[in-house]
XYZ file of N, CA and C in Angstrom:
597
model
N 170.851 27.441 57.448
C 169.996 28.543 58.421
C 170.776 29.475 58.581
N 170.007 31.117 58.695
C 170.992 32.174 57.936
C 171.900 32.304 59.706
N 172.520 33.531 59.975
C 173.163 33.078 61.084
C 172.284 33.938 61.925
N 172.102 34.765 61.922
C 171.364 35.886 62.582
C 169.682 34.486 63.345
N 169.322 33.728 62.702
C 168.885 33.098 63.602
C 170.016 31.287 64.390
N 170.700 31.445 63.804
C 171.512 30.268 64.441
C 171.872 30.622 65.836
N 172.144 32.466 65.746
C 172.572 32.876 67.358
C 171.521 32.980 67.927
N 170.219 33.256 66.921
C 169.059 33.272 68.151
C 168.542 32.031 68.788
N 168.721 30.512 68.351
C 169.181 29.819 68.962
C 169.772 29.655 70.051
N 171.184 29.444 69.531
C 172.101 29.530 70.690
C 171.868 30.507 71.877
N 171.305 31.400 71.700
C 171.025 32.232 72.977
C 169.395 31.296 73.644
N 168.927 30.999 72.757
C 167.651 29.927 73.904
C 167.820 29.254 74.291
N 169.130 28.180 73.716
C 169.128 27.054 74.629
C 169.778 27.386 75.950
N 171.027 28.452 75.646
C 171.957 28.892 76.467
C 170.781 29.094 78.089
N 169.718 29.901 77.511
C 168.744 30.589 78.593
C 168.275 29.692 79.209
N 167.840 28.226 78.598
C 167.499 27.157 78.840
C 167.952 26.121 79.626
N 169.660 26.500 80.176
C 170.404 25.226 80.606
C 171.007 24.621 79.775
N 170.817 24.609 77.981
C 171.523 23.073 77.559
C 172.839 24.331 76.686
N 173.773 24.485 77.951
C 175.125 24.854 77.439
C 176.001 24.195 76.708
N 175.598 22.935 76.468
C 176.648 22.275 75.522
C 176.176 22.600 74.041
N 174.770 22.338 74.008
C 174.086 22.400 72.849
C 174.309 24.014 72.672
N 174.163 25.208 73.263
C 174.533 26.090 73.035
C 175.372 27.072 72.658
N 176.727 26.139 72.732
C 178.358 26.737 72.506
C 178.670 25.874 71.029
N 178.109 24.300 70.630
C 177.507 24.431 69.511
C 177.420 25.138 68.504
N 176.141 25.729 69.181
C 175.048 26.685 68.458
C 175.864 27.895 67.798
N 176.723 28.605 68.644
C 177.560 29.247 68.377
C 178.590 28.918 67.158
N 179.475 28.051 67.693
C 180.348 27.362 66.348
C 179.575 27.604 65.353
N 178.164 26.943 65.611
C 177.680 26.965 64.021
C 177.434 27.810 63.378
N 176.862 28.945 64.223
C 176.705 30.740 63.427
C 178.486 31.067 63.069
N 178.888 30.528 63.698
C 180.493 31.599 63.122
C 180.444 30.812 61.358
N 180.304 29.899 61.166
C 180.399 29.192 60.370
C 179.879 28.811 59.321
N 178.623 30.145 59.240
C 177.523 30.140 58.578
C 177.890 31.440 57.314
N 177.737 31.078 56.217
C 178.018 31.474 54.828
C 177.820 33.295 55.140
N 176.992 33.325 55.854
C 176.251 34.623 55.657
C 176.427 35.532 56.979
N 177.516 35.153 58.101
C 178.121 35.590 59.002
C 179.321 36.626 58.847
N 178.492 37.618 58.493
C 179.523 38.793 58.262
C 179.903 39.048 59.831
N 180.939 40.366 59.732
C 181.576 41.021 60.722
C 181.011 41.264 62.080
N 179.809 41.870 61.452
C 178.747 42.445 62.793
C 178.390 41.370 63.228
N 177.745 40.076 62.814
C 177.823 39.024 63.134
C 178.540 38.100 64.145
N 179.543 38.436 63.564
C 180.890 37.530 63.846
C 181.163 38.133 65.497
N 181.039 39.461 65.484
C 181.308 40.197 66.893
C 180.173 39.491 67.650
N 178.951 39.879 67.679
C 177.477 39.457 68.038
C 177.827 37.889 69.036
N 178.056 36.780 67.838
C 178.392 35.648 68.262
C 179.241 35.479 69.095
N 180.373 35.788 68.938
C 181.359 36.064 69.754
C 181.587 36.463 71.195
N 180.973 37.735 71.599
C 180.326 38.003 72.549
C 179.261 37.442 73.345
N 178.060 36.781 72.389
C 177.218 35.688 73.362
C 178.000 34.361 73.598
N 179.100 34.545 73.007
C 179.862 32.967 73.433
C 180.824 33.257 74.470
N 181.215 34.360 74.337
C 181.880 34.828 75.873
C 181.037 35.047 77.077
N 179.780 35.502 76.792
C 179.339 35.562 77.873
C 178.754 34.331 78.473
N 178.406 33.035 78.013
C 178.268 31.680 77.886
C 179.603 30.914 78.635
N 180.980 31.415 78.196
C 181.628 30.812 78.985
C 181.949 31.473 80.119
N 181.926 32.150 79.938
C 182.069 33.303 81.699
C 181.116 32.477 82.652
N 179.694 32.258 82.294
C 178.611 31.616 82.811
C 179.186 30.134 83.559
N 180.344 29.699 82.564
C 180.320 28.340 82.679
C 181.689 28.068 83.602
N 182.004 29.018 84.101
C 183.290 29.458 84.629
C 185.050 29.108 83.953
N 184.383 29.463 82.795
C 185.868 29.543 82.294
C 186.259 30.654 81.898
N 186.646 31.234 82.533
C 187.091 33.131 82.957
C 187.832 33.253 81.655
N 189.233 32.472 81.525
C 190.357 32.914 80.444
C 190.162 33.111 79.115
N 189.111 31.735 78.699
C 188.438 31.807 77.574
C 187.747 33.022 77.226
N 186.918 33.078 78.302
C 185.717 34.151 78.153
C 186.053 35.592 77.757
N 187.209 35.884 78.858
C 188.415 37.214 78.496
C 188.841 36.788 76.517
N 189.521 36.117 76.706
C 189.561 36.049 75.433
C 188.411 35.824 74.633
N 187.415 35.148 74.222
C 186.549 35.689 73.403
C 186.243 37.278 73.436
N 185.648 37.449 74.240
C 185.108 39.297 75.018
C 186.069 39.771 74.240
N 187.313 39.876 74.258
C 188.218 40.641 73.985
C 188.192 40.933 72.319
N 188.169 39.524 71.740
C 187.883 39.464 70.240
C 186.740 40.145 69.605
N 185.599 40.171 70.439
C 184.557 40.344 70.055
C 184.262 42.087 70.270
N 185.592 42.685 71.271
C 184.930 43.762 71.341
C 186.022 44.447 69.579
N 187.459 43.979 69.901
C 188.323 44.182 68.565
C 187.309 44.299 66.930
N 186.546 42.978 66.717
C 185.366 43.002 65.904
C 184.505 43.762 65.594
N 184.028 44.733 66.452
C 183.419 45.223 67.139
C 183.870 46.847 67.147
N 184.926 47.083 67.297
C 185.503 48.456 66.855
C 185.588 48.469 65.175
N 185.778 47.323 64.777
C 186.359 47.184 62.868
C 184.734 47.555 62.665
N 184.048 47.311 62.947
C 182.468 47.401 62.420
C 182.364 49.132 62.758
N 182.384 49.438 63.583
C 181.987 50.848 64.096
C 180.822 50.656 64.981
N 181.698 51.622 66.656
C 181.096 51.280 67.719
C 179.883 52.082 67.812
N 179.250 52.968 67.036
C 177.913 53.408 66.992
C 177.010 52.427 66.876
N 177.916 51.425 65.915
C 176.455 50.286 65.171
C 176.311 49.301 66.311
N 177.611 49.176 67.041
C 177.513 47.859 67.761
C 177.372 47.773 69.238
N 176.782 48.881 69.655
C 176.448 49.378 71.204
C 176.538 47.859 71.940
N 175.320 47.459 71.571
C 174.599 46.049 72.818
C 175.743 44.955 72.702
N 175.969 45.083 71.518
C 177.438 44.109 71.644
C 178.763 44.228 72.070
N 179.417 45.549 72.254
C 180.021 46.029 73.150
C 179.676 46.170 74.995
N 178.618 46.093 75.127
C 178.121 45.984 76.794
C 177.736 45.004 77.383
N 177.804 43.805 76.108
C 177.624 42.735 76.298
C 179.118 41.600 76.457
N 180.296 42.293 75.378
C 181.328 41.937 75.195
C 182.134 42.186 76.733
N 181.894 43.838 77.119
C 182.496 44.357 77.859
C 182.385 43.347 79.630
N 181.308 43.107 79.569
C 180.644 42.215 80.894
C 181.608 41.578 81.214
N 181.743 40.498 79.887
C 182.072 39.117 79.938
C 183.749 39.160 80.473
N 184.156 40.317 79.534
C 185.368 40.362 79.935
C 185.977 41.648 81.000
N 185.228 42.461 81.825
C 185.184 42.618 82.885
C 184.970 41.479 83.689
N 184.155 40.836 83.858
C 184.029 39.388 85.184
C 184.874 38.561 85.069
N 185.450 38.774 83.448
C 186.682 37.688 83.592
C 187.604 38.411 84.020
N 188.161 39.193 84.219
C 189.348 40.318 84.322
C 189.230 39.952 86.304
N 187.886 40.619 86.677
C 187.797 40.394 88.352
C 187.974 38.636 88.698
N 187.414 37.918 88.085
C 187.707 36.853 88.507
C 189.099 36.254 88.287
N 189.662 36.583 87.133
C 191.133 36.555 87.357
C 192.216 37.791 87.827
N 191.848 37.965 88.969
C 192.755 39.142 89.989
C 193.138 40.432 89.533
N 192.439 40.708 88.468
C 192.917 42.230 87.974
C 191.162 43.020 88.147
N 191.023 43.437 89.222
C 189.548 44.124 89.518
C 189.693 44.953 89.357
N 191.135 45.529 89.611
C 190.682 46.902 88.833
C 190.722 47.511 87.170
N 190.998 46.459 86.589
C 190.827 46.426 85.317
C 189.328 46.356 84.788
N 188.852 44.955 85.598
C 187.389 45.061 85.116
C 186.678 45.801 85.629
N 186.517 46.628 86.533
C 186.093 47.942 87.013
C 186.554 49.102 85.689
N 187.113 49.021 85.727
C 187.478 50.238 84.289
C 186.745 49.786 83.057
N 186.989 48.593 82.765
C 186.159 48.000 81.324
C 184.465 48.201 81.858
N 184.397 48.234 82.751
C 182.426 47.926 82.934
C 182.102 49.589 82.720
N 183.223 50.394 83.607
C 182.971 52.270 83.300
C 183.072 52.573 82.014
N 184.142 51.653 81.366
C 183.821 52.390 79.993
C 182.425 52.009 79.204
N 182.116 50.471 79.404
C 181.078 49.870 78.349
C 180.001 51.397 79.299
N 179.711 51.477 80.573
C 178.306 52.504 80.827
C 178.721 53.820 79.642
N 179.924 53.967 79.668
C 180.293 55.684 78.918
C 179.591 55.382 77.886
N 180.294 53.767 77.484
C 179.893 54.287 75.738
C 178.282 54.036 75.289
N 177.795 53.214 76.505
C 176.224 53.134 76.120
C 175.744 54.603 76.515
N 176.014 55.823 77.331
C 175.089 56.384 77.571
C 175.892 57.483 76.382
N 176.843 57.379 75.520
C 177.273 57.953 74.046
C 175.914 57.686 73.469
N 175.686 56.085 73.394
C 174.503 56.010 72.446
C 173.283 56.520 72.576
N 173.125 56.223 73.698
C 171.785 57.497 74.098
C 170.017 56.191 73.732
N 171.269 54.510 73.602
C 169.874 53.682 73.813
C 169.719 52.899 75.467
N 168.295 53.252 74.998
C 168.091 52.898 76.646
C 168.334 51.862 77.081
N 167.832 50.548 76.235
C 168.291 49.226 76.727
C 169.871 49.135 77.132
N 170.468 49.613 76.432
C 172.201 49.394 76.518
C 172.484 50.358 77.918
N 171.813 51.854 77.913
C 172.421 52.006 79.367
C 172.141 50.883 80.321
N 170.809 50.759 80.603
C 170.473 50.086 81.608
C 171.420 49.106 81.906
N 171.068 48.286 81.030
C 172.189 46.814 80.877
C 173.938 47.107 81.232
N 173.941 48.291 81.223
C 175.404 48.397 81.717
C 175.674 48.878 82.831
N 174.682 49.746 83.163
C 174.446 49.504 85.028
C 174.113 48.595 85.446
N 172.869 47.615 85.132
C 172.770 46.274 85.936
C 174.474 45.581 85.760
N 175.068 45.554 84.716
C 176.393 44.601 84.673
C 177.291 45.359 85.746
N 177.404 46.515 85.548
C 178.583 47.632 86.357
C 178.134 46.936 88.042
N 176.880 47.508 88.329
C 176.707 46.911 89.639
C 176.629 45.664 90.114
N 176.144 44.655 89.271
C 176.398 43.005 89.269
C 178.113 43.005 89.786
N 178.608 43.433 88.936
C 180.496 43.533 89.177
C 180.579 44.198 90.771
N 180.230 44.724 90.652
C 180.711 45.941 92.453
C 180.076 44.855 93.551
N 178.928 44.454 93.195
C 178.021 43.713 94.139
C 178.754 42.257 94.545
N 179.192 41.920 93.439
C 179.975 40.463 93.008
C 181.165 40.001 93.780
N 181.976 39.941 92.321
C 183.573 39.603 92.432
C 184.012 40.518 93.373
N 183.836 42.100 92.861
C 184.298 43.129 93.965
C 184.135 43.286 95.258
N 183.159 42.542 95.551
C 182.745 42.829 96.778
C 182.598 44.531 97.275
N 182.289 44.877 96.748
C 182.481 46.792 97.135
C 180.833 47.127 97.339
N 180.197 46.613 98.751
C 178.663 46.935 98.127
C 177.968 47.846 98.023
N 178.723 48.809 98.821
C 178.172 50.157 99.095
C 177.770 50.753 97.648
N 179.077 50.521 97.310
C 179.315 51.273 96.121
C 178.304 50.928 94.909
N 177.715 49.638 95.124
C 177.501 48.425 93.819
C 175.807 49.091 94.274
N 175.314 49.071 95.401
C 173.848 49.232 95.962
C 173.748 50.716 94.946
N 174.838 52.310 95.067
C 174.882 53.341 94.686
C 174.675 53.326 93.419
N 175.227 52.411 93.013
C 175.373 52.529 91.118
C 173.944 51.685 90.526
N 173.380 50.632 91.592
C 172.331 49.853 91.194
C 171.211 50.866 91.184
N 171.008 51.963 92.207
C 169.912 52.582 92.397
C 169.864 53.970 91.483
N 170.821 54.282 91.164
C 171.158 55.202 89.952
C 170.337 54.828 88.438
N 171.290 53.542 88.575
C 170.574 52.455 87.187
C 169.248 52.600 86.902
N 168.289 52.051 87.935
C 167.249 51.799 88.412
C 166.164 52.790 88.102
N 166.933 54.566 88.793
C 166.103 55.635 88.388
C 166.210 55.859 87.017
N 166.996 55.767 86.695
C 167.292 56.195 85.066
C 166.715 54.972 84.130
N 166.582 53.900 84.394
C 166.092 53.326 83.361
C 164.369 53.556 83.926
N 163.709 54.254 84.910
C 162.692 54.717 85.146
C 162.401 55.780 84.338
N 163.237 56.491 84.122
C 162.896 57.807 83.391
C 162.920 57.598 81.970
N 163.573 56.287 81.714
C 163.499 55.526 80.196
C 162.562 54.781 79.612
N 161.611 54.678 80.441
C 160.621 54.288 80.564
C 160.361 52.454 80.477
N 161.706 51.548 81.444
C 162.195 50.764 81.008
C 161.770 49.777 82.603
N 161.658 50.696 83.324
C 161.499 50.450 84.979
C 160.941 49.055 84.967
N 160.083 48.159 84.288
C 159.463 47.237 84.783
C 160.647 46.309 84.283
N 161.465 46.251 83.474
C 162.164 45.077 83.252
C 163.688 45.291 84.131
N 164.889 46.618 83.271
C 165.553 46.669 83.964
C 165.866 47.615 85.380
N 164.727 48.450 85.346
C 164.433 49.150 86.951
C 164.362 47.730 88.136
N 163.028 46.848 88.024
C 163.006 45.947 88.649
C 164.750 44.604 88.990
N 165.004 44.640 88.077
C 166.434 43.965 87.668
C 167.423 44.631 88.666
N 167.876 45.826 89.000
C 168.485 46.836 89.280
C 168.372 46.983 90.819
N 166.888 47.312 91.033
C 166.256 47.350 92.652
C 166.831 45.990 93.276
N 166.822 44.748 92.089
C 167.035 43.538 93.063
C 168.412 43.446 93.535
N 169.074 44.267 92.616
C 170.413 44.145 92.855
C 171.075 45.053 94.225
N 170.084 45.407 94.036
C 170.301 46.925 95.399
C 169.972 46.185 96.292
N 168.622 45.453 96.523
C 168.366 44.688 97.668
C 168.874 43.838 98.327
N 169.544 42.954 97.694
C 170.222 42.128 97.654
C 171.894 42.431 98.503
N 172.556 43.704 97.872
C 173.336 44.260 98.686
C 172.825 44.996 99.947
N 172.173 45.636 99.970
C 171.238 46.015 101.142
C 171.367 44.981 102.582
N 170.705 43.912 102.144
C 170.964 42.536 102.696
C 172.050 42.076 103.180
N 172.815 42.250 102.349
C 174.049 41.265 103.074
C 175.133 42.755 104.051
N 174.942 43.916 103.501
C 175.584 44.358 104.831
C 174.288 44.808 105.880
N 173.224 44.277 106.159
C 172.962 44.381 107.492
C 171.438 45.233 107.295
N 171.301 46.330 106.139
C 169.888 46.805 106.374
C 169.104 46.484 105.898
N 168.274 45.614 106.749
C 167.240 44.706 106.076
C 166.355 45.273 105.614
N 165.507 46.802 106.528
C 164.392 47.657 106.562
C 164.563 48.383 105.150
N 165.892 48.592 104.888
C 166.084 49.105 103.500
C 165.751 48.358 102.610
N 166.774 47.211 102.761
C 166.401 46.135 101.882
C 164.625 46.058 101.386
N 164.178 45.742 102.331
C 162.344 45.262 102.202
C 161.737 46.536 101.319
N 161.797 47.773 102.207
C 161.422 48.917 101.168
C 161.886 48.701 99.516
N 163.130 48.464 99.290
C 163.548 48.111 97.838
C 162.789 47.323 96.886
N 162.846 46.101 98.139
C 162.053 44.779 97.375
C 160.399 45.567 96.814
N 159.850 46.390 97.716
C 158.306 46.766 97.584
C 158.671 47.727 96.999
N 159.695 48.138 96.256
C 159.458 50.077 95.163
C 159.624 48.787 93.840
N 160.610 47.761 93.788
C 160.729 46.646 92.662
C 159.543 45.919 92.175
N 158.573 46.014 93.272
C 157.682 44.758 92.704
C 156.336 45.847 92.147
N 156.174 47.347 92.804
C 155.764 48.172 92.164
C 155.568 48.724 90.689
N 156.586 47.859 90.572
C 156.711 48.187 88.692
C 156.304 46.731 87.974
N 155.203 45.683 88.831
C 154.981 44.473 88.649
C 155.671 43.827 87.674
N 156.342 43.238 88.013
C 157.235 42.740 86.734
C 156.544 41.436 86.456
N 157.117 40.738 85.202
C 156.565 39.541 84.795
C 157.440 38.439 85.390
N 157.042 37.259 85.629
C 157.743 36.190 85.523
C 158.223 36.350 86.975
């Protein structure tokens, strides 16, 4: 099977919770004959994301660093999605391994890279990861809510409110609920539902 198909298959396995098979799938993709530098960077970033979800933060950080180095070798302009994904894995691993300042810097840099690319999906994705980092392991709820709202407004302007806008407003609503601003959280949820999200 071609490398791109092996990566896609492993991503689907990860999405349905078959993590051991997904991990083996990423390893298989790396061994594919047609796995060039671009594919190698992408598969390593996805593998780092999976390791992060499994709580293997040190391994996730190492994999994300390798992915970022590979992406840098290919050229940042062609690898923005991979850079955002790998930066998220690295930033969260840094935060969980007691270097929150480095984690925040990593995600802020990913957002700047995405904005320079002008890719709507990458910009919204970077906003989402940064908002999740702030409202998650960093516990900077006020700032995380503000970032989520900025990202949602940006996603709406870019025409992707139904997907990323909804997810960003959900992060904002969760943060508002946690700090006791319940009526505001309710209004934020109502705003997210107006996008008519699927699923």
